[in-house]
Amino acid sequence: MPAKSEPQGGTLRFVLGDQLNRRVSSLADLDLERDIVLIVEVRDEATYVRHHKQKIAFLFAAMRHFAAELEAEGIAVDYVRLTEPGNTGSFTAELERAVARHAPARVVVAEPGEWRVWEMMQDWRETLPVPLEIRADNRFLCPREDFSHWAEGRHHLRMETFYRGMRRRTGLLMEGGEPVGGRWNFDPDNRKRLPKGHKLPDRIGFQPDAITREAIALVEREFAGHFGDLATFSWPVTRADALAALKHFINQCLPTFGDYQDAMKAGAPYLYHALLSPLLNAGLLTAEEVCWAAERAYRDGAAPLNCVEGFIRQILGWREYVRGVYWARMPEYRDSNALRAERNLPWFYWSGETELNCIANVVADTRAHAYAHHIQRLMVTGNFALIAGLDPAQVEEWYLIVFADAYEWVELPNVHGMVLWADGGVMGSKPYAASGAYIDRMSDYCATCAYDVKVKAGPSACPFNYLYWNFLIENEDRLSGNQRMAMPYQTLRGMGDQRRAEIRRDAASFLGSLRSEPERPHQGDQTANAT
């Protein structure tokens, strides 16, 4: 281990690409005269999984704009571009090079979002020639230590319990210690199907400026084999544009968000959803300001309680909760496979080439926008992965690759625990398995599908129908004792041997027809026919 050098300069403040907020803890107490902010574009971070092109372009553009905003404040910024001569391609080597360039007295960083970077930071403590200070990430409302204390001794970590505690802690939608409206949860009011002919709001987009266009061109050149399209790129990449996106959502979409948050419609990927998660996860917005903006809309009479509570629950409840689960249970959490699912990911998750119209639509939207809303993720691509018995690691990698808001801290618990029940019930009391009836009820996908959602058996039947019952049969020993699964298992027990054999036959035939690469695709080549 190198000896620590005597302090020679100020502080080198290393800001990661998902920490683009002026108030992030690593920039607190910054000395304009002596400190330097380090921001780096490195190939390792773009390729540890081969991220969607729009995610890489979004982050590089946002990082470059953030650096320019800091420089406009008079802050010294050492910004290393991807193609700059000498760029080593890794966080560790670029930090070491910066320490050699600037001879700081110390290095300050904020906690990272992913376990692998956390492990890097532990190594930096030992290998850097100057002290390293790791500060808590203050962009979240529940510090990691507080969640770990709450989770200690609990096998089942229920979001609803955590969420109520966070409401009390923050005062959001509270009156005198009680929830506004007398209820904690307005989910039953938020499950409406989109009416035929319903006019959706125009969505705000942001025309790429010169800096963003340069980042897009870089990604198209350097990461051409990655999944996704860049032609539709319109993400906000500055703090000002992020605030404009928040204002647009609050004014135009929040008043109806709750009613239709579970709805799906072909050709309408956004509906009333906020599209703020990439901005939150990269630091352009904070959870606190977003939640309070929504609460003000309710207090001002601009949005109804069911819509505001449903939105705040996604951030104050779910987002904070999954981060807590991740840090409380890693690294062992990702290795569980409670349902022993082992089937390879079908090729149509990349290509969208399937007669399952719901999946074809969601994959097409995802390729075009690096986005699908939570019900598309949970009840279409996720539900299929669950009832088809797909290998959790492969499914989780797919989710991490294809979405602009995906970082392991949020993606892994959502997919591992919520979507696939691979954690055996740590997060969810039962698997979110469903037949085609749910998709038919909440979308218009089934109307133009090659399969018939009303048919239960045979080649014309919706595969979700027999795969659902096959899933219950295959996991009967693991799930039949679950109280929340009592009704479907009672129905299953009432089926005769002939019907059960029919289900098994149809499922085996369909699953046997799924095409996957002979070897697990290297996730750049997988888009040869999909981009």
mmCIF file of N, CA, C and O in Angstrom, residues 431-522:
data_model
loop_
_atom_site.group_PDB
_atom_site.id
_atom_site.type_symbol
_atom_site.label_atom_id
_atom_site.label_comp_id
_atom_site.label_asym_id
_atom_site.label_seq_id
_atom_site.Cartn_x
_atom_site.Cartn_y
_atom_site.Cartn_z
ATOM 1 N N PRO A 431 -46.121 -13.953 -5.538
ATOM 2 C CA PRO A 431 -45.674 -13.588 -6.886
ATOM 3 C C PRO A 431 -46.760 -12.824 -7.637
ATOM 4 O O PRO A 431 -47.952 -13.124 -7.504
ATOM 5 N N TYR A 432 -46.340 -11.861 -8.460
ATOM 6 C CA TYR A 432 -47.273 -11.098 -9.292
ATOM 7 C C TYR A 432 -47.493 -11.835 -10.612
ATOM 8 O O TYR A 432 -47.165 -11.340 -11.680
ATOM 9 N N ALA A 433 -48.079 -13.029 -10.521
ATOM 10 C CA ALA A 433 -48.379 -13.836 -11.699
ATOM 11 C C ALA A 433 -49.812 -13.576 -12.134
ATOM 12 O O ALA A 433 -50.708 -13.435 -11.301
ATOM 13 N N ALA A 434 -50.023 -13.511 -13.449
ATOM 14 C CA ALA A 434 -51.369 -13.252 -13.962
ATOM 15 C C ALA A 434 -51.529 -13.892 -15.329
ATOM 16 O O ALA A 434 -50.563 -14.068 -16.070
ATOM 17 N N SER A 435 -52.772 -14.207 -15.663
ATOM 18 C CA SER A 435 -53.096 -14.711 -16.992
ATOM 19 C C SER A 435 -53.267 -13.540 -17.951
ATOM 20 O O SER A 435 -53.101 -12.371 -17.583
ATOM 21 N N GLY A 436 -53.670 -13.849 -19.183
ATOM 22 C CA GLY A 436 -53.898 -12.803 -20.171
ATOM 23 C C GLY A 436 -55.056 -11.890 -19.825
ATOM 24 O O GLY A 436 -55.141 -10.781 -20.364
ATOM 25 N N ALA A 437 -55.928 -12.316 -18.928
ATOM 26 C CA ALA A 437 -57.102 -11.502 -18.594
ATOM 27 C C ALA A 437 -56.707 -10.153 -18.017
ATOM 28 O O ALA A 437 -57.357 -9.133 -18.286
ATOM 29 N N TYR A 438 -55.650 -10.117 -17.235
ATOM 30 C CA TYR A 438 -55.224 -8.837 -16.665
ATOM 31 C C TYR A 438 -54.781 -7.890 -17.765
ATOM 32 O O TYR A 438 -55.163 -6.714 -17.777
ATOM 33 N N ILE A 439 -53.969 -8.373 -18.681
ATOM 34 C CA ILE A 439 -53.477 -7.521 -19.768
ATOM 35 C C ILE A 439 -54.641 -7.040 -20.623
ATOM 36 O O ILE A 439 -54.694 -5.881 -21.047
ATOM 37 N N ASP A 440 -55.607 -7.911 -20.871
ATOM 38 C CA ASP A 440 -56.791 -7.536 -21.652
ATOM 39 C C ASP A 440 -57.599 -6.461 -20.943
ATOM 40 O O ASP A 440 -58.106 -5.522 -21.568
ATOM 41 N N ARG A 441 -57.710 -6.583 -19.627
ATOM 42 C CA ARG A 441 -58.503 -5.624 -18.857
ATOM 43 C C ARG A 441 -57.863 -4.240 -18.843
ATOM 44 O O ARG A 441 -58.565 -3.224 -18.861
ATOM 45 N N MET A 442 -56.530 -4.191 -18.827
ATOM 46 C CA MET A 442 -55.842 -2.922 -18.623
ATOM 47 C C MET A 442 -55.248 -2.326 -19.900
ATOM 48 O O MET A 442 -54.584 -1.291 -19.841
ATOM 49 N N SER A 443 -55.479 -2.957 -21.058
ATOM 50 C CA SER A 443 -54.852 -2.464 -22.286
ATOM 51 C C SER A 443 -55.729 -2.749 -23.491
ATOM 52 O O SER A 443 -56.756 -3.422 -23.394
ATOM 53 N N ASP A 444 -55.266 -2.265 -24.649
ATOM 54 C CA ASP A 444 -55.893 -2.626 -25.920
ATOM 55 C C ASP A 444 -55.000 -3.569 -26.729
ATOM 56 O O ASP A 444 -55.242 -3.794 -27.911
ATOM 57 N N TYR A 445 -53.976 -4.126 -26.113
ATOM 58 C CA TYR A 445 -53.041 -4.988 -26.823
ATOM 59 C C TYR A 445 -53.722 -6.239 -27.392
ATOM 60 O O TYR A 445 -53.401 -6.691 -28.491
ATOM 61 N N CYS A 446 -54.620 -6.823 -26.615
ATOM 62 C CA CYS A 446 -55.190 -8.124 -26.983
ATOM 63 C C CYS A 446 -56.093 -8.037 -28.215
ATOM 64 O O CYS A 446 -56.271 -9.042 -28.922
ATOM 65 N N ALA A 447 -56.657 -6.858 -28.474
ATOM 66 C CA ALA A 447 -57.620 -6.732 -29.570
ATOM 67 C C ALA A 447 -57.009 -7.050 -30.926
ATOM 68 O O ALA A 447 -57.704 -7.521 -31.832
ATOM 69 N N THR A 448 -55.716 -6.801 -31.088
ATOM 70 C CA THR A 448 -55.061 -7.032 -32.381
ATOM 71 C C THR A 448 -53.972 -8.100 -32.280
ATOM 72 O O THR A 448 -53.073 -8.141 -33.117
ATOM 73 N N CYS A 449 -54.059 -8.950 -31.281
ATOM 74 C CA CYS A 449 -53.047 -9.992 -31.090
ATOM 75 C C CYS A 449 -53.386 -11.220 -31.931
ATOM 76 O O CYS A 449 -54.560 -11.517 -32.196
ATOM 77 N N ALA A 450 -52.368 -11.938 -32.346
ATOM 78 C CA ALA A 450 -52.569 -13.177 -33.101
ATOM 79 C C ALA A 450 -53.207 -14.260 -32.241
ATOM 80 O O ALA A 450 -53.853 -15.171 -32.762
ATOM 81 N N TYR A 451 -53.038 -14.152 -30.923
ATOM 82 C CA TYR A 451 -53.640 -15.106 -29.995
ATOM 83 C C TYR A 451 -54.958 -14.559 -29.468
ATOM 84 O O TYR A 451 -55.184 -13.340 -29.441
ATOM 85 N N ASP A 452 -55.808 -15.456 -29.009
ATOM 86 C CA ASP A 452 -57.122 -15.080 -28.472
ATOM 87 C C ASP A 452 -57.090 -15.186 -26.959
ATOM 88 O O ASP A 452 -56.950 -16.284 -26.402
ATOM 89 N N VAL A 453 -57.225 -14.051 -26.293
ATOM 90 C CA VAL A 453 -57.132 -14.031 -24.840
ATOM 91 C C VAL A 453 -58.283 -14.765 -24.173
ATOM 92 O O VAL A 453 -58.184 -15.175 -23.008
ATOM 93 N N LYS A 454 -59.376 -14.989 -24.899
ATOM 94 C CA LYS A 454 -60.528 -15.687 -24.335
ATOM 95 C C LYS A 454 -60.383 -17.202 -24.420
ATOM 96 O O LYS A 454 -61.137 -17.941 -23.787
ATOM 97 N N VAL A 455 -59.425 -17.667 -25.220
ATOM 98 C CA VAL A 455 -59.232 -19.104 -25.413
ATOM 99 C C VAL A 455 -58.185 -19.606 -24.425
ATOM 100 O O VAL A 455 -57.145 -18.986 -24.247
ATOM 101 N N LYS A 456 -58.479 -20.731 -23.786
ATOM 102 C CA LYS A 456 -57.632 -21.223 -22.704
ATOM 103 C C LYS A 456 -56.668 -22.320 -23.118
ATOM 104 O O LYS A 456 -55.696 -22.596 -22.418
ATOM 105 N N ALA A 457 -56.947 -23.015 -24.238
ATOM 106 C CA ALA A 457 -56.116 -24.145 -24.622
ATOM 107 C C ALA A 457 -55.991 -24.205 -26.131
ATOM 108 O O ALA A 457 -56.838 -23.692 -26.869
ATOM 109 N N GLY A 458 -54.908 -24.836 -26.585
ATOM 110 C CA GLY A 458 -54.719 -25.011 -28.008
ATOM 111 C C GLY A 458 -53.857 -23.936 -28.632
ATOM 112 O O GLY A 458 -53.474 -22.956 -27.982
ATOM 113 N N PRO A 459 -53.560 -24.070 -29.923
ATOM 114 C CA PRO A 459 -52.619 -23.164 -30.586
ATOM 115 C C PRO A 459 -53.096 -21.718 -30.681
ATOM 116 O O PRO A 459 -52.274 -20.815 -30.821
ATOM 117 N N SER A 460 -54.403 -21.473 -30.625
ATOM 118 C CA SER A 460 -54.895 -20.095 -30.706
ATOM 119 C C SER A 460 -55.014 -19.420 -29.349
ATOM 120 O O SER A 460 -55.286 -18.225 -29.264
ATOM 121 N N ALA A 461 -54.813 -20.168 -28.275
ATOM 122 C CA ALA A 461 -54.969 -19.623 -26.926
ATOM 123 C C ALA A 461 -53.848 -18.643 -26.596
ATOM 124 O O ALA A 461 -52.702 -18.813 -27.025
ATOM 125 N N CYS A 462 -54.175 -17.642 -25.815
ATOM 126 C CA CYS A 462 -53.150 -16.718 -25.317
ATOM 127 C C CYS A 462 -52.169 -17.484 -24.447
ATOM 128 O O CYS A 462 -52.579 -18.111 -23.454
ATOM 129 N N PRO A 463 -50.883 -17.476 -24.771
ATOM 130 C CA PRO A 463 -49.916 -18.219 -23.959
ATOM 131 C C PRO A 463 -49.898 -17.810 -22.490
ATOM 132 O O PRO A 463 -49.572 -18.638 -21.623
ATOM 133 N N PHE A 464 -50.229 -16.555 -22.182
ATOM 134 C CA PHE A 464 -50.266 -16.152 -20.779
ATOM 135 C C PHE A 464 -51.266 -17.003 -19.999
ATOM 136 O O PHE A 464 -51.075 -17.226 -18.791
ATOM 137 N N ASN A 465 -52.327 -17.481 -20.660
ATOM 138 C CA ASN A 465 -53.355 -18.248 -19.953
ATOM 139 C C ASN A 465 -52.825 -19.585 -19.461
ATOM 140 O O ASN A 465 -52.906 -19.901 -18.265
ATOM 141 N N TYR A 466 -52.266 -20.391 -20.350
ATOM 142 C CA TYR A 466 -51.794 -21.699 -19.889
ATOM 143 C C TYR A 466 -50.455 -21.597 -19.171
ATOM 144 O O TYR A 466 -50.154 -22.408 -18.293
ATOM 145 N N LEU A 467 -49.637 -20.585 -19.499
ATOM 146 C CA LEU A 467 -48.387 -20.428 -18.758
ATOM 147 C C LEU A 467 -48.650 -20.072 -17.294
ATOM 148 O O LEU A 467 -47.899 -20.485 -16.397
ATOM 149 N N TYR A 468 -49.714 -19.321 -17.039
ATOM 150 C CA TYR A 468 -50.065 -18.972 -15.658
ATOM 151 C C TYR A 468 -50.356 -20.229 -14.850
ATOM 152 O O TYR A 468 -49.801 -20.428 -13.759
ATOM 153 N N TRP A 469 -51.210 -21.106 -15.386
ATOM 154 C CA TRP A 469 -51.554 -22.321 -14.654
ATOM 155 C C TRP A 469 -50.374 -23.283 -14.614
ATOM 156 O O TRP A 469 -50.160 -23.973 -13.594
ATOM 157 N N ASN A 470 -49.580 -23.319 -15.653
ATOM 158 C CA ASN A 470 -48.394 -24.150 -15.628
ATOM 159 C C ASN A 470 -47.411 -23.690 -14.555
ATOM 160 O O ASN A 470 -46.770 -24.499 -13.881
ATOM 161 N N PHE A 471 -47.302 -22.372 -14.403
ATOM 162 C CA PHE A 471 -46.456 -21.805 -13.345
ATOM 163 C C PHE A 471 -46.927 -22.288 -11.974
ATOM 164 O O PHE A 471 -46.110 -22.677 -11.126
ATOM 165 N N LEU A 472 -48.229 -22.289 -11.750
ATOM 166 C CA LEU A 472 -48.751 -22.753 -10.461
ATOM 167 C C LEU A 472 -48.483 -24.246 -10.266
ATOM 168 O O LEU A 472 -48.140 -24.683 -9.155
ATOM 169 N N ILE A 473 -48.630 -25.023 -11.326
ATOM 170 C CA ILE A 473 -48.360 -26.458 -11.224
ATOM 171 C C ILE A 473 -46.887 -26.699 -10.918
ATOM 172 O O ILE A 473 -46.538 -27.480 -10.020
ATOM 173 N N GLU A 474 -46.000 -26.014 -11.648
ATOM 174 C CA GLU A 474 -44.565 -26.240 -11.464
ATOM 175 C C GLU A 474 -44.085 -25.816 -10.077
ATOM 176 O O GLU A 474 -43.093 -26.352 -9.566
ATOM 177 N N ASN A 475 -44.764 -24.863 -9.475
ATOM 178 C CA ASN A 475 -44.322 -24.338 -8.175
ATOM 179 C C ASN A 475 -45.280 -24.694 -7.047
ATOM 180 O O ASN A 475 -45.283 -24.035 -5.997
ATOM 181 N N GLU A 476 -46.056 -25.747 -7.255
ATOM 182 C CA GLU A 476 -47.063 -26.121 -6.264
ATOM 183 C C GLU A 476 -46.444 -26.413 -4.908
ATOM 184 O O GLU A 476 -46.981 -26.027 -3.868
ATOM 185 N N ASP A 477 -45.310 -27.088 -4.894
ATOM 186 C CA ASP A 477 -44.673 -27.418 -3.623
ATOM 187 C C ASP A 477 -44.144 -26.191 -2.902
ATOM 188 O O ASP A 477 -44.038 -26.177 -1.672
ATOM 189 N N ARG A 478 -43.834 -25.122 -3.654
ATOM 190 C CA ARG A 478 -43.264 -23.916 -3.048
ATOM 191 C C ARG A 478 -44.304 -22.856 -2.721
ATOM 192 O O ARG A 478 -44.083 -22.024 -1.847
ATOM 193 N N LEU A 479 -45.433 -22.855 -3.435
ATOM 194 C CA LEU A 479 -46.386 -21.749 -3.312
ATOM 195 C C LEU A 479 -47.757 -22.126 -2.780
ATOM 196 O O LEU A 479 -48.515 -21.247 -2.367
ATOM 197 N N SER A 480 -48.121 -23.391 -2.797
ATOM 198 C CA SER A 480 -49.502 -23.750 -2.432
ATOM 199 C C SER A 480 -49.823 -23.441 -0.979
ATOM 200 O O SER A 480 -50.988 -23.285 -0.613
ATOM 201 N N GLY A 481 -48.794 -23.331 -0.132
ATOM 202 C CA GLY A 481 -49.043 -22.985 1.265
ATOM 203 C C GLY A 481 -49.135 -21.494 1.521
ATOM 204 O O GLY A 481 -49.425 -21.070 2.651
ATOM 205 N N ASN A 482 -48.923 -20.694 0.483
ATOM 206 C CA ASN A 482 -49.004 -19.234 0.624
ATOM 207 C C ASN A 482 -50.467 -18.825 0.712
ATOM 208 O O ASN A 482 -51.254 -19.093 -0.193
ATOM 209 N N GLN A 483 -50.850 -18.167 1.795
ATOM 210 C CA GLN A 483 -52.257 -17.826 2.007
ATOM 211 C C GLN A 483 -52.821 -16.953 0.892
ATOM 212 O O GLN A 483 -53.993 -17.064 0.533
ATOM 213 N N ARG A 484 -51.980 -16.086 0.322
ATOM 214 C CA ARG A 484 -52.460 -15.196 -0.731
ATOM 215 C C ARG A 484 -52.611 -15.922 -2.072
ATOM 216 O O ARG A 484 -53.151 -15.357 -3.017
ATOM 217 N N MET A 485 -52.149 -17.159 -2.130
ATOM 218 C CA MET A 485 -52.312 -17.975 -3.332
ATOM 219 C C MET A 485 -53.393 -19.037 -3.144
ATOM 220 O O MET A 485 -53.560 -19.919 -3.995
ATOM 221 N N ALA A 486 -54.140 -18.946 -2.062
ATOM 222 C CA ALA A 486 -55.105 -20.003 -1.734
ATOM 223 C C ALA A 486 -56.180 -20.154 -2.806
ATOM 224 O O ALA A 486 -56.525 -21.283 -3.189
ATOM 225 N N MET A 487 -56.722 -19.053 -3.302
ATOM 226 C CA MET A 487 -57.813 -19.149 -4.276
ATOM 227 C C MET A 487 -57.377 -19.780 -5.592
ATOM 228 O O MET A 487 -58.037 -20.703 -6.090
ATOM 229 N N PRO A 488 -56.271 -19.327 -6.218
ATOM 230 C CA PRO A 488 -55.876 -19.989 -7.463
ATOM 231 C C PRO A 488 -55.524 -21.459 -7.273
ATOM 232 O O PRO A 488 -55.827 -22.286 -8.139
ATOM 233 N N TYR A 489 -54.923 -21.803 -6.137
ATOM 234 C CA TYR A 489 -54.605 -23.211 -5.926
ATOM 235 C C TYR A 489 -55.861 -24.038 -5.651
ATOM 236 O O TYR A 489 -55.925 -25.219 -6.015
ATOM 237 N N GLN A 490 -56.857 -23.417 -5.059
ATOM 238 C CA GLN A 490 -58.135 -24.116 -4.904
ATOM 239 C C GLN A 490 -58.751 -24.406 -6.273
ATOM 240 O O GLN A 490 -59.270 -25.498 -6.524
ATOM 241 N N THR A 491 -58.681 -23.415 -7.174
ATOM 242 C CA THR A 491 -59.177 -23.620 -8.540
ATOM 243 C C THR A 491 -58.374 -24.708 -9.249
ATOM 244 O O THR A 491 -58.941 -25.574 -9.942
ATOM 245 N N LEU A 492 -57.068 -24.673 -9.069
ATOM 246 C CA LEU A 492 -56.212 -25.671 -9.708
ATOM 247 C C LEU A 492 -56.549 -27.072 -9.218
ATOM 248 O O LEU A 492 -56.615 -28.029 -10.015
ATOM 249 N N ARG A 493 -56.786 -27.213 -7.918
ATOM 250 C CA ARG A 493 -57.118 -28.531 -7.371
ATOM 251 C C ARG A 493 -58.448 -29.043 -7.913
ATOM 252 O O ARG A 493 -58.690 -30.254 -7.956
ATOM 253 N N GLY A 494 -59.324 -28.113 -8.329
ATOM 254 C CA GLY A 494 -60.603 -28.523 -8.895
ATOM 255 C C GLY A 494 -60.514 -28.965 -10.348
ATOM 256 O O GLY A 494 -61.510 -29.467 -10.902
ATOM 257 N N MET A 495 -59.382 -28.751 -10.986
ATOM 258 C CA MET A 495 -59.205 -29.166 -12.378
ATOM 259 C C MET A 495 -58.942 -30.669 -12.446
ATOM 260 O O MET A 495 -58.222 -31.224 -11.617
ATOM 261 N N GLY A 496 -59.497 -31.304 -13.450
ATOM 262 C CA GLY A 496 -59.257 -32.721 -13.628
ATOM 263 C C GLY A 496 -57.894 -33.003 -14.210
ATOM 264 O O GLY A 496 -57.183 -32.100 -14.687
ATOM 265 N N ASP A 497 -57.508 -34.253 -14.193
ATOM 266 C CA ASP A 497 -56.200 -34.645 -14.723
ATOM 267 C C ASP A 497 -56.060 -34.280 -16.196
ATOM 268 O O ASP A 497 -54.974 -33.893 -16.638
ATOM 269 N N GLN A 498 -57.156 -34.412 -16.948
ATOM 270 C CA GLN A 498 -57.088 -34.108 -18.375
ATOM 271 C C GLN A 498 -56.763 -32.642 -18.619
ATOM 272 O O GLN A 498 -55.940 -32.305 -19.473
ATOM 273 N N ARG A 499 -57.410 -31.755 -17.835
ATOM 274 C CA ARG A 499 -57.153 -30.314 -18.001
ATOM 275 C C ARG A 499 -55.727 -29.971 -17.587
ATOM 276 O O ARG A 499 -55.045 -29.187 -18.259
ATOM 277 N N ARG A 500 -55.251 -30.547 -16.516
ATOM 278 C CA ARG A 500 -53.876 -30.288 -16.091
ATOM 279 C C ARG A 500 -52.885 -30.782 -17.142
ATOM 280 O O ARG A 500 -51.897 -30.099 -17.442
ATOM 281 N N ALA A 501 -53.154 -31.927 -17.715
ATOM 282 C CA ALA A 501 -52.270 -32.455 -18.758
ATOM 283 C C ALA A 501 -52.300 -31.549 -19.986
ATOM 284 O O ALA A 501 -51.262 -31.331 -20.643
ATOM 285 N N GLU A 502 -53.471 -30.990 -20.299
ATOM 286 C CA GLU A 502 -53.615 -30.064 -21.428
ATOM 287 C C GLU A 502 -52.785 -28.803 -21.196
ATOM 288 O O GLU A 502 -52.094 -28.314 -22.108
ATOM 289 N N ILE A 503 -52.826 -28.291 -19.987
ATOM 290 C CA ILE A 503 -52.034 -27.109 -19.624
ATOM 291 C C ILE A 503 -50.550 -27.406 -19.784
ATOM 292 O O ILE A 503 -49.794 -26.624 -20.387
ATOM 293 N N ARG A 504 -50.117 -28.541 -19.270
ATOM 294 C CA ARG A 504 -48.708 -28.903 -19.336
ATOM 295 C C ARG A 504 -48.261 -29.089 -20.780
ATOM 296 O O ARG A 504 -47.159 -28.678 -21.152
ATOM 297 N N ARG A 505 -49.126 -29.675 -21.589
ATOM 298 C CA ARG A 505 -48.793 -29.902 -22.995
ATOM 299 C C ARG A 505 -48.644 -28.590 -23.742
ATOM 300 O O ARG A 505 -47.664 -28.369 -24.466
ATOM 301 N N ASP A 506 -49.623 -27.680 -23.579
ATOM 302 C CA ASP A 506 -49.572 -26.402 -24.288
ATOM 303 C C ASP A 506 -48.366 -25.577 -23.841
ATOM 304 O O ASP A 506 -47.690 -24.948 -24.662
ATOM 305 N N ALA A 507 -48.101 -25.585 -22.537
ATOM 306 C CA ALA A 507 -46.956 -24.815 -22.027
ATOM 307 C C ALA A 507 -45.640 -25.375 -22.563
ATOM 308 O O ALA A 507 -44.761 -24.621 -22.998
ATOM 309 N N ALA A 508 -45.510 -26.690 -22.539
ATOM 310 C CA ALA A 508 -44.270 -27.301 -23.027
ATOM 311 C C ALA A 508 -44.061 -27.008 -24.503
ATOM 312 O O ALA A 508 -42.938 -26.721 -24.942
ATOM 313 N N SER A 509 -45.136 -27.069 -25.286
ATOM 314 C CA SER A 509 -45.028 -26.790 -26.720
ATOM 315 C C SER A 509 -44.599 -25.349 -26.968
ATOM 316 O O SER A 509 -43.692 -25.092 -27.764
ATOM 317 N N PHE A 510 -45.226 -24.409 -26.264
ATOM 318 C CA PHE A 510 -44.899 -23.000 -26.481
ATOM 319 C C PHE A 510 -43.486 -22.697 -25.996
ATOM 320 O O PHE A 510 -42.686 -22.075 -26.708
ATOM 321 N N LEU A 511 -43.165 -23.119 -24.784
ATOM 322 C CA LEU A 511 -41.843 -22.816 -24.233
ATOM 323 C C LEU A 511 -40.743 -23.476 -25.055
ATOM 324 O O LEU A 511 -39.656 -22.910 -25.219
ATOM 325 N N GLY A 512 -41.023 -24.651 -25.598
ATOM 326 C CA GLY A 512 -40.044 -25.319 -26.433
ATOM 327 C C GLY A 512 -39.802 -24.630 -27.757
ATOM 328 O O GLY A 512 -38.767 -24.843 -28.397
ATOM 329 N N SER A 513 -40.754 -23.775 -28.166
ATOM 330 C CA SER A 513 -40.611 -23.066 -29.441
ATOM 331 C C SER A 513 -39.856 -21.758 -29.317
ATOM 332 O O SER A 513 -39.523 -21.138 -30.325
ATOM 333 N N LEU A 514 -39.578 -21.331 -28.097
ATOM 334 C CA LEU A 514 -38.920 -20.035 -27.913
ATOM 335 C C LEU A 514 -37.495 -20.096 -28.430
ATOM 336 O O LEU A 514 -36.740 -21.025 -28.128
ATOM 337 N N ARG A 515 -37.135 -19.081 -29.190
ATOM 338 C CA ARG A 515 -35.806 -19.028 -29.782
ATOM 339 C C ARG A 515 -34.886 -18.172 -28.915
ATOM 340 O O ARG A 515 -35.213 -17.063 -28.540
ATOM 341 N N SER A 516 -33.744 -18.720 -28.604
ATOM 342 C CA SER A 516 -32.695 -17.938 -27.953
ATOM 343 C C SER A 516 -31.392 -18.248 -28.663
ATOM 344 O O SER A 516 -31.293 -19.223 -29.413
ATOM 345 N N GLU A 517 -30.410 -17.423 -28.466
ATOM 346 C CA GLU A 517 -29.122 -17.656 -29.114
ATOM 347 C C GLU A 517 -28.506 -18.944 -28.570
ATOM 348 O O GLU A 517 -28.725 -19.309 -27.411
ATOM 349 N N PRO A 518 -27.708 -19.630 -29.377
ATOM 350 C CA PRO A 518 -27.056 -20.854 -28.893
ATOM 351 C C PRO A 518 -26.260 -20.608 -27.620
ATOM 352 O O PRO A 518 -26.210 -21.448 -26.741
ATOM 353 N N GLU A 519 -25.630 -19.424 -27.547
ATOM 354 C CA GLU A 519 -24.963 -18.995 -26.330
ATOM 355 C C GLU A 519 -25.614 -17.703 -25.888
ATOM 356 O O GLU A 519 -26.212 -16.989 -26.680
ATOM 357 N N ARG A 520 -25.487 -17.402 -24.624
ATOM 358 C CA ARG A 520 -26.041 -16.166 -24.117
ATOM 359 C C ARG A 520 -25.449 -15.022 -24.908
ATOM 360 O O ARG A 520 -24.238 -14.870 -24.983
ATOM 361 N N PRO A 521 -26.255 -14.154 -25.569
ATOM 362 C CA PRO A 521 -25.699 -13.136 -26.457
ATOM 363 C C PRO A 521 -24.847 -12.124 -25.714
ATOM 364 O O PRO A 521 -25.170 -11.726 -24.608
ATOM 365 N N HIS A 522 -23.730 -11.782 -26.357
ATOM 366 C CA HIS A 522 -22.949 -10.640 -25.867
ATOM 367 C C HIS A 522 -23.768 -9.406 -26.171
ATOM 368 O O HIS A 522 -24.077 -9.125 -27.316
#
